[in-house]
CSV table of C-alpha atoms in Angstrom, one decimal:
chain,number,residue,atom,x,y,z
A,1,MET,CA,25.2,-0.4,-19.9
A,2,ALA,CA,23.0,-2.6,-17.6
A,3,GLU,CA,22.7,-1.7,-14.0
A,4,LYS,CA,24.3,-4.2,-11.5
A,5,ALA,CA,22.0,-6.0,-9.2
A,6,VAL,CA,22.2,-4.7,-5.6
A,7,LYS,CA,23.6,-7.5,-3.4
A,8,LEU,CA,22.1,-7.4,0.1
A,9,THR,CA,24.3,-7.8,3.1
A,10,HIS,CA,24.0,-10.7,5.6
A,11,SER,CA,22.4,-8.3,8.1
A,12,GLN,CA,19.9,-7.0,5.5
A,13,LEU,CA,18.9,-10.5,4.5
A,14,LYS,CA,18.3,-11.4,8.2
A,15,ARG,CA,16.1,-8.2,8.6
A,16,LEU,CA,14.0,-9.3,5.6
A,17,ALA,CA,13.7,-12.8,7.0
A,18,ILE,CA,12.5,-11.4,10.3
A,19,LEU,CA,9.9,-9.1,8.6
A,20,ASP,CA,8.6,-12.1,6.5
A,21,ALA,CA,8.4,-14.2,9.7
A,22,SER,CA,6.7,-11.5,11.6
A,23,GLN,CA,4.0,-11.1,8.9
A,24,GLU,CA,3.3,-14.8,9.2
A,25,GLU,CA,3.2,-14.7,13.0
A,26,PHE,CA,0.9,-11.7,13.0
A,27,MET,CA,-1.4,-13.3,10.5
A,28,VAL,CA,-1.7,-16.5,12.6
A,29,ASN,CA,-1.8,-15.1,16.1
A,30,GLY,CA,-2.6,-11.4,15.7
A,31,PHE,CA,-0.5,-8.7,17.3
A,32,ALA,CA,-1.5,-9.4,20.9
A,33,GLY,CA,-0.8,-13.1,20.6
A,34,ALA,CA,2.4,-12.8,18.5
A,35,SER,CA,5.6,-14.0,20.1
A,36,MET,CA,9.1,-12.6,19.4
A,37,ASP,CA,10.4,-16.1,20.3
A,38,ARG,CA,8.2,-17.7,17.5
A,39,ILE,CA,9.2,-14.9,15.1
A,40,ALA,CA,12.9,-15.8,15.7
A,41,GLN,CA,12.1,-19.4,15.1
A,42,ARG,CA,10.2,-18.7,11.9
A,43,ALA,CA,13.1,-16.5,10.7
A,44,ASN,CA,15.7,-19.1,11.7
A,45,VAL,CA,17.6,-16.5,13.7
A,46,SER,CA,18.4,-16.0,17.4
A,47,LYS,CA,16.0,-13.9,19.6
A,48,ARG,CA,18.9,-11.5,20.1
A,49,THR,CA,19.2,-11.0,16.4
A,50,VAL,CA,15.5,-10.1,16.2
A,51,TYR,CA,15.9,-7.5,19.0
A,52,ASN,CA,19.0,-6.1,17.4
A,53,HIS,CA,16.9,-5.2,14.4
A,54,PHE,CA,13.6,-4.5,16.1
A,55,PRO,CA,13.7,-3.5,19.8
A,56,SER,CA,10.1,-4.4,20.4
A,57,LYS,CA,7.0,-6.1,18.9
A,58,GLU,CA,5.5,-2.7,18.4
A,59,VAL,CA,8.4,-1.5,16.4
A,60,LEU,CA,8.3,-4.7,14.3
A,61,PHE,CA,4.6,-4.3,13.6
A,62,GLU,CA,5.2,-0.6,12.7
A,63,ALA,CA,7.8,-1.7,10.2
A,64,THR,CA,5.4,-4.2,8.7
A,65,THR,CA,2.8,-1.4,8.4
A,66,SER,CA,5.3,1.1,6.9
A,67,ASP,CA,6.4,-1.5,4.3
A,68,LEU,CA,2.7,-2.0,3.2
A,69,TRP,CA,2.2,1.8,2.9
A,70,ALA,CA,5.4,2.3,1.0
A,71,ARG,CA,4.4,-0.3,-1.6
A,72,THR,CA,1.0,1.4,-2.0
A,73,LYS,CA,2.6,4.8,-2.3
A,74,GLU,CA,5.1,3.6,-4.8
A,75,ALA,CA,2.5,2.0,-7.1
A,76,ALA,CA,0.5,5.3,-7.1
A,77,THR,CA,3.4,7.6,-7.6
A,78,LEU,CA,3.7,9.3,-11.0
A,79,ALA,CA,5.2,12.7,-11.9
A,80,PHE,CA,2.6,14.8,-13.7
A,81,ASN,CA,3.4,15.2,-17.4
A,82,PRO,CA,1.6,18.1,-19.1
A,83,GLU,CA,2.4,16.6,-22.5
A,84,GLN,CA,0.2,13.5,-21.7
A,85,SER,CA,-3.5,13.3,-21.3
A,86,LEU,CA,-5.0,13.2,-17.9
A,87,GLU,CA,-6.8,10.0,-18.8
A,88,SER,CA,-3.6,8.1,-19.8
A,89,GLN,CA,-1.8,9.2,-16.6
A,90,LEU,CA,-4.6,8.2,-14.3
A,91,GLN,CA,-4.9,4.9,-16.2
A,92,HIS,CA,-1.3,4.2,-15.5
A,93,ILE,CA,-1.7,4.9,-11.8
A,94,ALA,CA,-4.9,2.8,-11.6
A,95,ARG,CA,-3.5,-0.2,-13.5
A,96,ARG,CA,-0.3,-0.3,-11.3
A,97,CYS,CA,-2.4,-0.2,-8.1
A,98,TRP,CA,-4.8,-2.9,-9.4
A,99,GLU,CA,-1.8,-5.1,-10.2
A,100,LEU,CA,-0.5,-4.6,-6.7
A,101,TYR,CA,-3.8,-5.6,-5.2
A,102,GLN,CA,-3.7,-8.8,-7.1
A,103,GLN,CA,-0.5,-9.9,-5.4
A,104,PRO,CA,-1.2,-12.6,-2.7
A,105,ASP,CA,1.7,-11.5,-0.4
A,106,PHE,CA,0.4,-7.9,-0.4
A,107,LEU,CA,-3.1,-9.0,0.5
A,108,ARG,CA,-1.8,-11.3,3.2
A,109,VAL,CA,0.0,-8.4,4.9
A,110,ALA,CA,-2.9,-6.0,4.4
A,111,ARG,CA,-5.3,-8.5,6.1
A,112,VAL,CA,-2.9,-8.7,9.1
A,113,VAL,CA,-2.6,-4.9,9.4
A,114,MET,CA,-6.4,-4.2,8.9
A,115,ALA,CA,-7.3,-6.8,11.5
A,116,GLU,CA,-5.0,-5.2,14.0
A,117,PHE,CA,-6.3,-1.7,13.2
A,118,ILE,CA,-9.8,-2.9,14.0
A,119,ARG,CA,-8.6,-4.1,17.4
A,120,SER,CA,-6.6,-0.8,18.0
A,121,PRO,CA,-8.1,2.4,16.6
A,122,ILE,CA,-5.4,4.5,18.1
A,123,GLN,CA,-2.7,2.5,16.3
A,124,ALA,CA,-4.7,2.9,13.1
A,125,THR,CA,-4.9,6.7,13.6
A,126,GLU,CA,-1.1,6.9,14.2
A,127,ALA,CA,-0.4,4.8,11.1
A,128,MET,CA,-2.6,7.0,8.9
A,129,GLU,CA,-0.8,10.1,10.2
A,130,ARG,CA,2.5,8.6,9.2
A,131,LEU,CA,1.2,7.6,5.8
A,132,ALA,CA,0.0,11.2,5.2
A,133,LYS,CA,3.5,12.5,5.8
A,134,GLN,CA,5.1,10.2,3.1
A,135,GLU,CA,5.8,11.9,-0.2
A,136,GLY,CA,4.5,10.7,-3.5
A,137,GLY,CA,1.2,8.9,-4.2
A,138,LEU,CA,-1.8,10.2,-6.1
A,139,GLU,CA,-1.8,13.5,-4.0
A,140,ALA,CA,1.6,14.5,-5.6
A,141,TRP,CA,0.2,13.9,-9.1
A,142,LEU,CA,-2.9,15.8,-8.4
A,143,ALA,CA,-0.9,18.7,-7.0
A,144,GLY,CA,1.2,18.7,-10.3
A,145,ALA,CA,-2.0,18.7,-12.4
A,146,VAL,CA,-3.4,21.6,-10.4
A,147,ALA,CA,-0.2,23.6,-10.7
A,148,HIS,CA,-0.4,23.2,-14.5
A,149,LYS,CA,-4.0,24.2,-14.4
A,150,ALA,CA,-5.2,20.9,-15.8
A,151,LEU,CA,-7.3,20.2,-12.8
A,152,LYS,CA,-9.2,22.5,-10.5
A,153,ILE,CA,-9.1,21.1,-7.0
A,154,ASP,CA,-9.5,23.0,-3.8
A,155,ASN,CA,-9.0,20.1,-1.4
A,156,ILE,CA,-6.5,17.6,-2.8
A,157,PRO,CA,-6.7,15.0,0.1
A,158,LEU,CA,-10.4,15.0,-0.3
A,159,ALA,CA,-10.2,14.5,-4.1
A,160,ALA,CA,-7.6,11.7,-3.6
A,161,THR,CA,-9.9,9.9,-1.1
A,162,GLN,CA,-12.8,10.2,-3.6
A,163,PHE,CA,-10.7,8.6,-6.4
A,164,TRP,CA,-9.5,5.8,-4.2
A,165,GLY,CA,-13.0,5.2,-2.8
A,166,MET,CA,-14.4,4.5,-6.2
A,167,PHE,CA,-11.3,2.4,-7.2
A,168,LYS,CA,-10.9,0.3,-4.1
A,169,ALA,CA,-14.6,-0.6,-3.9
A,170,PHE,CA,-13.9,-2.9,-6.9
A,171,ALA,CA,-10.1,-3.4,-6.9
A,172,PHE,CA,-9.1,-3.9,-3.2
A,173,TRP,CA,-11.9,-4.4,-0.7
A,174,PRO,CA,-13.5,-7.4,-2.4
A,175,LYS,CA,-10.1,-9.1,-2.6
A,176,LEU,CA,-9.2,-8.3,1.0
A,177,PHE,CA,-12.4,-9.9,2.3
A,178,HIS,CA,-12.4,-12.8,-0.2
A,179,MET,CA,-15.5,-11.5,-1.9
A,180,LYS,CA,-16.4,-11.3,-5.6
A,181,ASN,CA,-13.5,-10.7,-7.9
A,182,HIS,CA,-13.9,-7.9,-10.5
A,183,ASP,CA,-10.6,-8.4,-12.4
A,184,GLU,CA,-12.4,-9.3,-15.6
A,185,TYR,CA,-14.0,-5.9,-15.6
A,186,GLN,CA,-10.9,-4.0,-14.7
A,187,GLN,CA,-10.6,-1.8,-17.7
A,188,ASP,CA,-14.3,-0.9,-17.8
A,189,ILE,CA,-14.2,0.0,-14.1
A,190,ILE,CA,-11.1,2.1,-14.4
A,191,ASP,CA,-12.5,4.0,-17.4
A,192,ALA,CA,-15.8,4.8,-15.7
A,193,ASN,CA,-14.1,5.9,-12.5
A,194,ILE,CA,-11.7,8.2,-14.4
A,195,ARG,CA,-14.6,9.7,-16.4
A,196,MET,CA,-16.5,10.5,-13.2
A,197,PHE,CA,-13.4,11.9,-11.5
A,198,LEU,CA,-12.5,14.2,-14.3
A,199,ALA,CA,-16.1,15.3,-14.8
A,200,MET,CA,-15.8,16.8,-11.4
A,201,TYR,CA,-12.3,18.2,-11.4
A,202,ARG,CA,-11.1,18.9,-15.0
A,203,ALA,CA,-10.2,22.5,-15.3
């Protein structure tokens, strides 16, 4: 039996419209120059409606950041399966994340957030701390692999950072800064990164 599509309420639709409008406003004017009035205009809602959902510009930007992290975590989340090879599971995670990094709307929001983090290191630090507290992501898969003695890792956050460092150097950062696109070499890059990672951490 097919699942029924979830119908959003009028309030939820307005909230999404405000978030979309805020992303555009932040992208054009930055956080400091963004205006709640213009966000209301872009979302075609009243200023009171904006404040009913988001009490301040800071809360609205935090929601934008949290949404970005949630999408990243979701793409990288996979329950460890001892019946499947390490390679196939890491391939699955890597391909899902590469696909996410190809989405124009994701990159647009990422550029807004990264630009603001450069202006405000304290805000960036706080956002990273919130991200670290979210469940899921590659860290959860690595913990599962260690628990099943498939991987030997003493420092899971460090190992996850190493994996993403190799991966994002080709899949994310060039796209973020409008540099060379490596999509045509996607599979070769993923394969090489996984081989190097497992050469270090396979039990």
